[in-house]
XYZ file of C-alpha atoms in Angstrom:
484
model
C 115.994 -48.547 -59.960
C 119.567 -48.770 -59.012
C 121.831 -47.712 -56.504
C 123.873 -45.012 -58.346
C 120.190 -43.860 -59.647
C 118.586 -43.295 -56.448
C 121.749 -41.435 -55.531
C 121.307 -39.313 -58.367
C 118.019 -38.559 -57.550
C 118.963 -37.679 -53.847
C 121.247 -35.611 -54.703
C 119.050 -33.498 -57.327
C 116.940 -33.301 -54.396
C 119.278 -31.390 -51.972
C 121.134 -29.414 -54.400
C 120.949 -25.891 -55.541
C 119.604 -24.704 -52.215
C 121.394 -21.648 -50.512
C 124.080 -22.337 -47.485
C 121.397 -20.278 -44.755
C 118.370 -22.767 -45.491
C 120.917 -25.869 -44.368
C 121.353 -24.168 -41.514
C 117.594 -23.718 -40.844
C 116.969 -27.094 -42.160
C 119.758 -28.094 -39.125
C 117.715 -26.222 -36.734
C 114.669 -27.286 -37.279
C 116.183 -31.432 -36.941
C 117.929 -30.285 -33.599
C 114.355 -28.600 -32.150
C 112.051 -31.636 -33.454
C 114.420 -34.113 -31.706
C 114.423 -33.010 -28.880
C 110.581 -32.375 -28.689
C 109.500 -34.333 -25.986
C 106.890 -32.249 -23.815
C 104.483 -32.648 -26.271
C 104.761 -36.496 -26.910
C 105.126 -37.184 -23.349
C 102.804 -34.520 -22.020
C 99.250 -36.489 -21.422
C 101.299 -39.524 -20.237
C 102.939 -36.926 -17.618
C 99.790 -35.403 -16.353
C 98.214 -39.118 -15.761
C 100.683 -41.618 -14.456
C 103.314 -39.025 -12.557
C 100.468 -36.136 -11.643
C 97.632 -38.372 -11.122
C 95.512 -36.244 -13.074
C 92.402 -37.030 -15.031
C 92.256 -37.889 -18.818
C 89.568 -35.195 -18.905
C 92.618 -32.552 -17.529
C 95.163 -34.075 -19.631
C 93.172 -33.703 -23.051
C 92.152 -30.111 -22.161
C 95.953 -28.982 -21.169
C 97.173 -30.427 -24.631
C 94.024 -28.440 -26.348
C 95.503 -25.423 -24.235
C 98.742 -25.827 -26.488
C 96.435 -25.800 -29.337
C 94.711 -22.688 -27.957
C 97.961 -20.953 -27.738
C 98.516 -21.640 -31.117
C 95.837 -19.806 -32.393
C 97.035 -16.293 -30.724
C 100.691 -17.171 -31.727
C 100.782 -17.452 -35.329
C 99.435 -14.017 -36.016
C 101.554 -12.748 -33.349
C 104.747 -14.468 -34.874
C 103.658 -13.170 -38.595
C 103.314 -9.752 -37.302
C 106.658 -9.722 -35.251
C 107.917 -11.236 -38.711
C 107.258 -8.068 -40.838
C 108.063 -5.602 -38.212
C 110.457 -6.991 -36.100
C 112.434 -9.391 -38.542
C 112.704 -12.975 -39.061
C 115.681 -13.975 -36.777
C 114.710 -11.692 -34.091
C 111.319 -13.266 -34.059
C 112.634 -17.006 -34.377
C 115.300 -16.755 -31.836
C 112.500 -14.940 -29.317
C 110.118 -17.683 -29.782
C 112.113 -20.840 -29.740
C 113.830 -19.087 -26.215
C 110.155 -18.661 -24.859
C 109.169 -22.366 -25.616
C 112.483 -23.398 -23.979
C 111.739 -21.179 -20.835
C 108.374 -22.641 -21.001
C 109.333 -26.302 -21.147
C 111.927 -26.052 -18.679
C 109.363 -24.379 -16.249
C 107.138 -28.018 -16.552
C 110.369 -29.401 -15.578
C 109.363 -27.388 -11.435
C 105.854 -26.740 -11.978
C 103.806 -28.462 -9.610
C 100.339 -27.158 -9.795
C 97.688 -27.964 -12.344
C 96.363 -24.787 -13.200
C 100.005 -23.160 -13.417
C 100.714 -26.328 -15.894
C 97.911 -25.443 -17.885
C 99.076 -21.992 -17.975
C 102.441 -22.814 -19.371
C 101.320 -25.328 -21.598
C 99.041 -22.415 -23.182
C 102.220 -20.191 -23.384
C 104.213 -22.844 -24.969
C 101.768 -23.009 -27.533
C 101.686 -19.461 -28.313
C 106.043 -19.701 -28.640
C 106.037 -22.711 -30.500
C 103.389 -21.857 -32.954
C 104.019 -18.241 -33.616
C 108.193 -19.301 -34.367
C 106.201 -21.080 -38.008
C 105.713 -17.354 -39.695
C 109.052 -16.737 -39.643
C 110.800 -20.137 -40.681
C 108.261 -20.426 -43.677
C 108.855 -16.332 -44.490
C 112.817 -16.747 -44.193
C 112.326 -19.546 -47.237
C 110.536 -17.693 -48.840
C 113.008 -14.739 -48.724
C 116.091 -16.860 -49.814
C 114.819 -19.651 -51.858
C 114.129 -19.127 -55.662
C 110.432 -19.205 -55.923
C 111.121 -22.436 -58.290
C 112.498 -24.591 -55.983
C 110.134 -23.123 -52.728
C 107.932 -26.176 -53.000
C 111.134 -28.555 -52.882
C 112.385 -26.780 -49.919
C 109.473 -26.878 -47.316
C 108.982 -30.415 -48.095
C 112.881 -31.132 -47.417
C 112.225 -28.903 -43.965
C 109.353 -30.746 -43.077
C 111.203 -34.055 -43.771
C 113.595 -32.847 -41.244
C 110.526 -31.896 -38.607
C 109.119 -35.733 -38.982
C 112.751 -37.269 -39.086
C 113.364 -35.200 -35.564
C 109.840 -36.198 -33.905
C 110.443 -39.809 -35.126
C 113.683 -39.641 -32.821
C 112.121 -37.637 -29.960
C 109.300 -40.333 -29.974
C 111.216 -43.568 -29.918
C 114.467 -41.835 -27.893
C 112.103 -40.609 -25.498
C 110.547 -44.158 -25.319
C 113.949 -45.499 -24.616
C 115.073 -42.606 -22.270
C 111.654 -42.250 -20.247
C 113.456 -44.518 -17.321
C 115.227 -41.040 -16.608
C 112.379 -39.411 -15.777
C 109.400 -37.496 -17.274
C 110.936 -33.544 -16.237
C 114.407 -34.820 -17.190
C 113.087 -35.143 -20.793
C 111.748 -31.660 -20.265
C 114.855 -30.021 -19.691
C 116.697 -32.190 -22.881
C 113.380 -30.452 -24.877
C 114.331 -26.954 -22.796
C 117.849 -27.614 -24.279
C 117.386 -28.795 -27.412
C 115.108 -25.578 -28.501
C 117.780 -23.661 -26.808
C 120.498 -24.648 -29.304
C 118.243 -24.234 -32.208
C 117.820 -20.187 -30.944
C 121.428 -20.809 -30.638
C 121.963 -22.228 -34.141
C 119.868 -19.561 -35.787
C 121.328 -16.545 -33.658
C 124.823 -17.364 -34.850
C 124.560 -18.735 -38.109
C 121.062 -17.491 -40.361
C 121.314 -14.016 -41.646
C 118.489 -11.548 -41.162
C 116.364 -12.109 -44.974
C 113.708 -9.540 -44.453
C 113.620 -7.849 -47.614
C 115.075 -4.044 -47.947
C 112.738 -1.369 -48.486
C 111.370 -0.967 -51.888
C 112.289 2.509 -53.666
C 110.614 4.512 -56.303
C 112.120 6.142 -59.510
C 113.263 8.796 -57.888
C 115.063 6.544 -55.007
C 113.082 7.493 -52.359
C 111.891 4.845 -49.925
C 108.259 3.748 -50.545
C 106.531 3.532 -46.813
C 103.877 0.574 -46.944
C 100.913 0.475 -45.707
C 100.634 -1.748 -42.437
C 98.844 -4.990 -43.364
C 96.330 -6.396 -40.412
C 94.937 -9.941 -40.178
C 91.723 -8.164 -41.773
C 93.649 -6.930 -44.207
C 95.226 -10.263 -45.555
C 91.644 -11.954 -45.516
C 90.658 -9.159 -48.115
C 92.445 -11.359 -50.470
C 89.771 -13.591 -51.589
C 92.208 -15.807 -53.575
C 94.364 -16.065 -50.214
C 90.928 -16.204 -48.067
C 90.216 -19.140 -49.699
C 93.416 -21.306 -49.666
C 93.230 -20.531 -46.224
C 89.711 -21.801 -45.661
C 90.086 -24.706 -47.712
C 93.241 -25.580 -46.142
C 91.047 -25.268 -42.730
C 88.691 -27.929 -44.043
C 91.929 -29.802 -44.747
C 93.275 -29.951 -41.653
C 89.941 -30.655 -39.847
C 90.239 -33.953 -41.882
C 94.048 -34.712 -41.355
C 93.527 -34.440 -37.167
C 90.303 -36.323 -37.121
C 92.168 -39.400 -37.689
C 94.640 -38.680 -34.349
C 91.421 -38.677 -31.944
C 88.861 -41.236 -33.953
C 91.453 -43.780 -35.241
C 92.325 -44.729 -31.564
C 88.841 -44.786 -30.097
C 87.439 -46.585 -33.515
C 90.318 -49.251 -32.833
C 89.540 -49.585 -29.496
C 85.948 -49.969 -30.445
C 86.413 -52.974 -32.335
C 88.131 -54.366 -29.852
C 92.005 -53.928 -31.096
C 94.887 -53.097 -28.528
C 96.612 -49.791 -28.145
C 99.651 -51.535 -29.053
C 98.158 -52.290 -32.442
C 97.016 -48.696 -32.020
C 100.489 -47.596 -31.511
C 101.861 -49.621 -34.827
C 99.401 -48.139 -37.230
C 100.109 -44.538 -36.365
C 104.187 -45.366 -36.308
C 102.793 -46.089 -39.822
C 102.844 -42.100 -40.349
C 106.215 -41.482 -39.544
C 107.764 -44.241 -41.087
C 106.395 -43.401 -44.649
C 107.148 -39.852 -44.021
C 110.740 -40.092 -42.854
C 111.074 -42.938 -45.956
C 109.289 -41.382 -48.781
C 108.828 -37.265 -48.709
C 111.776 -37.037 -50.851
C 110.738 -39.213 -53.778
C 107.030 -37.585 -53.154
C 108.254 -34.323 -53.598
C 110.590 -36.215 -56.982
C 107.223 -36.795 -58.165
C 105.284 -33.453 -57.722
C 107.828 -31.206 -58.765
C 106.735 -28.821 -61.295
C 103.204 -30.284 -60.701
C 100.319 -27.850 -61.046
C 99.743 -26.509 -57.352
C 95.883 -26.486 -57.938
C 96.174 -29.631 -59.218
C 98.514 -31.638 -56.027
C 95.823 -29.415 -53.589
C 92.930 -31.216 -54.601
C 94.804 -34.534 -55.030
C 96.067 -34.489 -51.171
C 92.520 -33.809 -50.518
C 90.930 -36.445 -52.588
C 93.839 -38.912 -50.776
C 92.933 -37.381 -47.392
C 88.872 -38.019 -48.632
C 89.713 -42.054 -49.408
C 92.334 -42.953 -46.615
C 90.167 -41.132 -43.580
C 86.973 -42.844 -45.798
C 88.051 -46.156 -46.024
C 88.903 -46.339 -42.249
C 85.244 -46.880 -41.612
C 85.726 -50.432 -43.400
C 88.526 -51.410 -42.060
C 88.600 -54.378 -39.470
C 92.139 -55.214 -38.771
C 95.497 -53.607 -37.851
C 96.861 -54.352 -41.315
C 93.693 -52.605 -43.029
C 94.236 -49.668 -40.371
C 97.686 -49.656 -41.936
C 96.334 -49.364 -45.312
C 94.437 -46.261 -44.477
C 97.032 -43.997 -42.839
C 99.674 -44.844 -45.320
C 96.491 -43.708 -48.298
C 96.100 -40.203 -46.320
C 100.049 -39.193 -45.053
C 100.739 -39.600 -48.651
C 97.959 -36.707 -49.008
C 99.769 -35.012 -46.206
C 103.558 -35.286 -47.320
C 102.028 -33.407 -50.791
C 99.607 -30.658 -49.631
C 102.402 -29.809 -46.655
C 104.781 -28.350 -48.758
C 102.662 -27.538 -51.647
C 100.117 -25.115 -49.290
C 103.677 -23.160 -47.589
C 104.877 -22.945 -51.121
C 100.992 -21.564 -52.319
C 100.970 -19.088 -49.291
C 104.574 -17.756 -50.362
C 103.449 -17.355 -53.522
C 100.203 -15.442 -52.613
C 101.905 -12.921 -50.142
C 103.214 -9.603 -50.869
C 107.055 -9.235 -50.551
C 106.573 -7.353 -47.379
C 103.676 -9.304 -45.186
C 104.788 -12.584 -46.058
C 105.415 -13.010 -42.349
C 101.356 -12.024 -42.385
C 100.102 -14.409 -44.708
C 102.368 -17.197 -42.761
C 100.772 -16.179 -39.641
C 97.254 -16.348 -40.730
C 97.528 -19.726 -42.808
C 99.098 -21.117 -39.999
C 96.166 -19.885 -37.546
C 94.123 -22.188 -39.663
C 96.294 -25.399 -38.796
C 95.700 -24.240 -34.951
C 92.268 -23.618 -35.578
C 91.766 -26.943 -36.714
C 94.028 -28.393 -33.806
C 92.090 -27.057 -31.368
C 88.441 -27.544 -32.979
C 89.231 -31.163 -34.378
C 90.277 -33.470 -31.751
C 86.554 -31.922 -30.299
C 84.137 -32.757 -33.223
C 86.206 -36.001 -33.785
C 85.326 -37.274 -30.099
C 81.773 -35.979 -29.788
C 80.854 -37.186 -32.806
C 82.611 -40.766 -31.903
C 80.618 -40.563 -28.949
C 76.971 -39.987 -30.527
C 76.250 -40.711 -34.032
C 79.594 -43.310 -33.924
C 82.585 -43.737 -36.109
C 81.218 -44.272 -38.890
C 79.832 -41.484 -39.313
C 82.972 -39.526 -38.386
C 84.847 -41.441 -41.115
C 82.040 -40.325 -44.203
C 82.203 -36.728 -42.843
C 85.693 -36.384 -43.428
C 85.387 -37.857 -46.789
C 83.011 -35.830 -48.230
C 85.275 -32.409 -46.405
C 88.072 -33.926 -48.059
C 86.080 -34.167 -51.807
C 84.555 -30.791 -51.402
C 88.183 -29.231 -50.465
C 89.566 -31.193 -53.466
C 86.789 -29.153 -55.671
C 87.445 -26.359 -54.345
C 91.151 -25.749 -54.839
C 90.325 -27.010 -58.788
C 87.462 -24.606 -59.705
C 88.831 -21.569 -56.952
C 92.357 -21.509 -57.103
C 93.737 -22.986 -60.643
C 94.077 -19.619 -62.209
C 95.420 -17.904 -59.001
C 97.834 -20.370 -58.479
C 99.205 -21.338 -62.158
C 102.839 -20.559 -62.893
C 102.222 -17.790 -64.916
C 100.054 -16.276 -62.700
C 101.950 -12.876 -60.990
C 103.070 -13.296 -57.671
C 102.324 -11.192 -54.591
C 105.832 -11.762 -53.044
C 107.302 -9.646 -56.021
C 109.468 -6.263 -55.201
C 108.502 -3.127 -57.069
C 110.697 -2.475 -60.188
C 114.157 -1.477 -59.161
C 115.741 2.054 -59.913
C 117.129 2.205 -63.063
C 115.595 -1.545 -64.481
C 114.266 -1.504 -68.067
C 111.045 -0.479 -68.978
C 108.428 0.689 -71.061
C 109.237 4.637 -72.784
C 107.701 6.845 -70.349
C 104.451 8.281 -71.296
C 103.045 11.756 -72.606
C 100.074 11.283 -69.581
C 100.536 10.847 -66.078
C 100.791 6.701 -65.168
C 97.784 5.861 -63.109
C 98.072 3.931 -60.445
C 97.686 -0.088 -59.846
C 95.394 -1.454 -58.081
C 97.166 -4.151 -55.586
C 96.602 -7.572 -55.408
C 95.340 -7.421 -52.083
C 92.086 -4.868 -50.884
C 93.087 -2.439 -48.762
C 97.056 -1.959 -49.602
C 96.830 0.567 -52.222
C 100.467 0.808 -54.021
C 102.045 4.237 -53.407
C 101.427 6.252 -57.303
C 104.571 6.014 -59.130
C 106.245 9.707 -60.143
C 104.928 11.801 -63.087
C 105.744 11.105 -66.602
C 106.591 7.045 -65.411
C 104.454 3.973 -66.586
C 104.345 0.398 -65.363
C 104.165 -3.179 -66.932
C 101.371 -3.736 -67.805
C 99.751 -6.604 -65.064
C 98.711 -9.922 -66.575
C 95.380 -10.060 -64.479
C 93.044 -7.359 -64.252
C 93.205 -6.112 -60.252
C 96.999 -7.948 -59.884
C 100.331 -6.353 -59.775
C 102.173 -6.376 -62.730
C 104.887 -8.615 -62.677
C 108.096 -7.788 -61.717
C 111.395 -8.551 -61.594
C 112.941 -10.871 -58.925
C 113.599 -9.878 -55.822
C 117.031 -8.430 -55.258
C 119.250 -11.144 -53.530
C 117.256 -14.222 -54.513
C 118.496 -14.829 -58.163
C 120.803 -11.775 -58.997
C 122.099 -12.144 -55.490
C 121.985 -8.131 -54.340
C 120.375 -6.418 -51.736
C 119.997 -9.363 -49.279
C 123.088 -10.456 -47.161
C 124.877 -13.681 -48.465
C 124.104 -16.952 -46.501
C 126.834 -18.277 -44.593
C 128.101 -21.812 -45.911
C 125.624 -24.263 -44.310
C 126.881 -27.615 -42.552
C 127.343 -30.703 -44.953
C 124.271 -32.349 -46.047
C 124.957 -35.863 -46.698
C 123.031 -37.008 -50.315
């Protein structure tokens, strides 16, 4: 492949996006690079605090914790309270909290922040992955979390190797940069992204249609949803084993933590280096279909680590399952987007992204009990059958629910005056929604609607307003330059 070819392909890669998801894509590089409580943290609490391993691992699973309350909290504060509101509140509370570490002396008050952070830092995911969703075409969706997550790993991949560099200056001095940093991403995303919460849908007669509040109970109705969610759970389970066994099976055989430390740069490296052509690849790629790849990858790379004996195998292994993470990343936000209603996609971000915290918090414990009884091993052919029964799942659960013809929850109702079927001698009867629970408001008298493609779904609808006819939203401001 040549030069002026891989330069055509970057460039198809970054272009056609909106101005306002550059600038989130900006924000989200600026916040990840300056991360450096949570790379830094454990090393913090040991060396400088003199604390115990034991205290260190149970502050970080704190953060985790957190995480769990926050991303409900964020996706409801999405829905209500708006998407810049909510992002600009959150990434100001995680700065607060990480410049607090920066004084904060005693353990238990560390632990407390630490907890807090987590909530901030996890419930601020809702509303980056709803504000996509509101200004992206749903065709390119899947293109544009991978290209955000590129930018997450490309920032952590400087925050881990400037911090390295810059850890002479002190651990708390890195906490303030991180207390800065998040600051000028609120900063970024106060002054330049737009408010994309969608308008209030109307009826016929142009009145505004109140819906129904949506509750975490309500979005698990949705067994479709439900089960992306759980099977992304299982997932996840298997993508964070590998972060607590792969260092204590190294170890085990006897293998420094600086060979430790080269595998796992493995992650970031093919990450940073290949998420762009992955996403080249995938693109227009059954979503059932990448789903249970990335699992079946996840299944052989975490699998295989059991036979591995030597850094290079090691190697081998994580580059097998990041290549399962770098597709089911982008391709589970883009699912979830897909799968929400227009107005609780802040919701359905909140609860999918429970289940990464879920798994955050629960993993790193199975992974090191199980290490610790029944052995590696053992950890290593769990984690490939999870991954083999996930990749089953999202083919014989999902395919129909998440095919391209399939009608989207994140559709608006039919806009005043939009063409549409004669109106009928009997009174329309009302659709059921695509979610239990949210019944849709009965249209006026003598009016009829499409006809839905799926018994119990919405019918389809047009676009929303602002995304490809480019009314009812606000424009997005020109974004910076993005280099191709």
């Amino acid at each position: 492949m040549s030069i002026d070819s891989l330069r055509r392909s970057a460039r198809a890669t970054v272009s056609g996006l909106p101005g306002g998801f550059w600038w989130l894509w900006l924000s989200t590089l600026v916040n990840r690079t300056g991360a450096f409580v949570l790379t830094f943290l454990s090393l913090y609490l040991t060396q400088e605090l003199g604390h115990s391993a034991w205290f260190a691992g149970l502050v970080v699973a704190l953060h985790g914790l957190g995480g769990v309350a926050g991303s409900p909290l964020g996706g409801m504060l999405t829905d209500r309270w708006g998407r810049r509101p909510t992002m600009v509140t959150m990434h100001l509370a995680a700065a607060t909290c990480a410049a607090a570490l920066a004084v904060v002396r005693d353990a238990w008050a560390i632990a407390a922040v630490v907890l807090l952070m987590g909530v901030a830092m996890q419930g601020v995911r809702p509303s980056i992955n709803a504000t996509i969703a509101d200004m992206v075409p749903e065709s390119d969706l899947r293109r544009a979390y991978a290209l955000n997550y590129w930018a997450l790993n490309l920032g952590f991949a400087i925050a881990a190797f400037g911090g390295g560099a810059a850890v002479f200056l002190g651990y708390r001095t890195l906490f303030v940069v991180d207390a800065a940093a998040t600051a000028l991403c609120a900063l970024i995303v106060f002054l330049r992204l737009p408010e994309t919460r969608p308008e209030a849908r109307r009826d016929t007669a142009g009145e505004v249609v109140t819906e129904d509040r949506v509750s975490v109970l309500d979005v698990l109705r949705d067994a479709p949803f439900r089960t992306l969610v759980l099977l992304n759970l299982l997932v996840c389970l298997v993508f964070t084993a590998p972060w607590i066994g792969l260092p204590l099976t190294m170890a085990g055989q006897g293998l420094s933590t600086a060979s430790y430390g080269a595998v796992i740069a493995v992650n970031g490296v093919v990450i940073v280096g290949f998420q762009l052509l992955v996403n080249k690849v995938t693109d227009k790629r059954s979503p059932a279909a990448l789903l249970a790849v990335s699992s079946l990858l996840f299944a052989v790379g975490t699998g295989a680590t059991a036979l591995a004996g030597s850094p290079v195998a090691f190697a081998v292994t994580v580059v097998v399952w990041t290549v399962g993470e770098m597709v089911h990343v982008p391709t589970n936000a883009a699912a979830t987007a897909k799968l929400a209603p227009e107005h609780a996609r802040g919701r359905y971000q909140g609860v999918m992204g429970m289940s990464w915290a879920v798994a955050g918090f629960v993993a790193p414990i199975l992974a090191g009990w199980v290490v610790d009884g029944p052995g590696p091993d053992v950890l290593w052919a769990a984690c490939a059958v999870i991954g083999a029964v996930s990749a089953v799942g999202y083919l014989t659960r999902l395919r129909r629910a998440l095919a391209d013809d399939a009608p989207a929850g994140a559709k608006a109702a039919p806009a005043t005056g939009a063409a549409g079927p004669a109106p009928s001698a009997e009174p329309a009867q009302p659709v059921e929604p695509a979610v239990s629970g949210l019944p849709v408001p009965e249209p006026a008298a003598g009016t009829t609607l499409p006809e839905p493609a799926l018994a119990g779904a919405e019918p389809v609808r047009p676009a929303e307003a602002g995304r490809t006819a480019g009314q009812g939203a606000p424009a997005d401001p020109p974004g910076p330059a993005v280099s191709a």
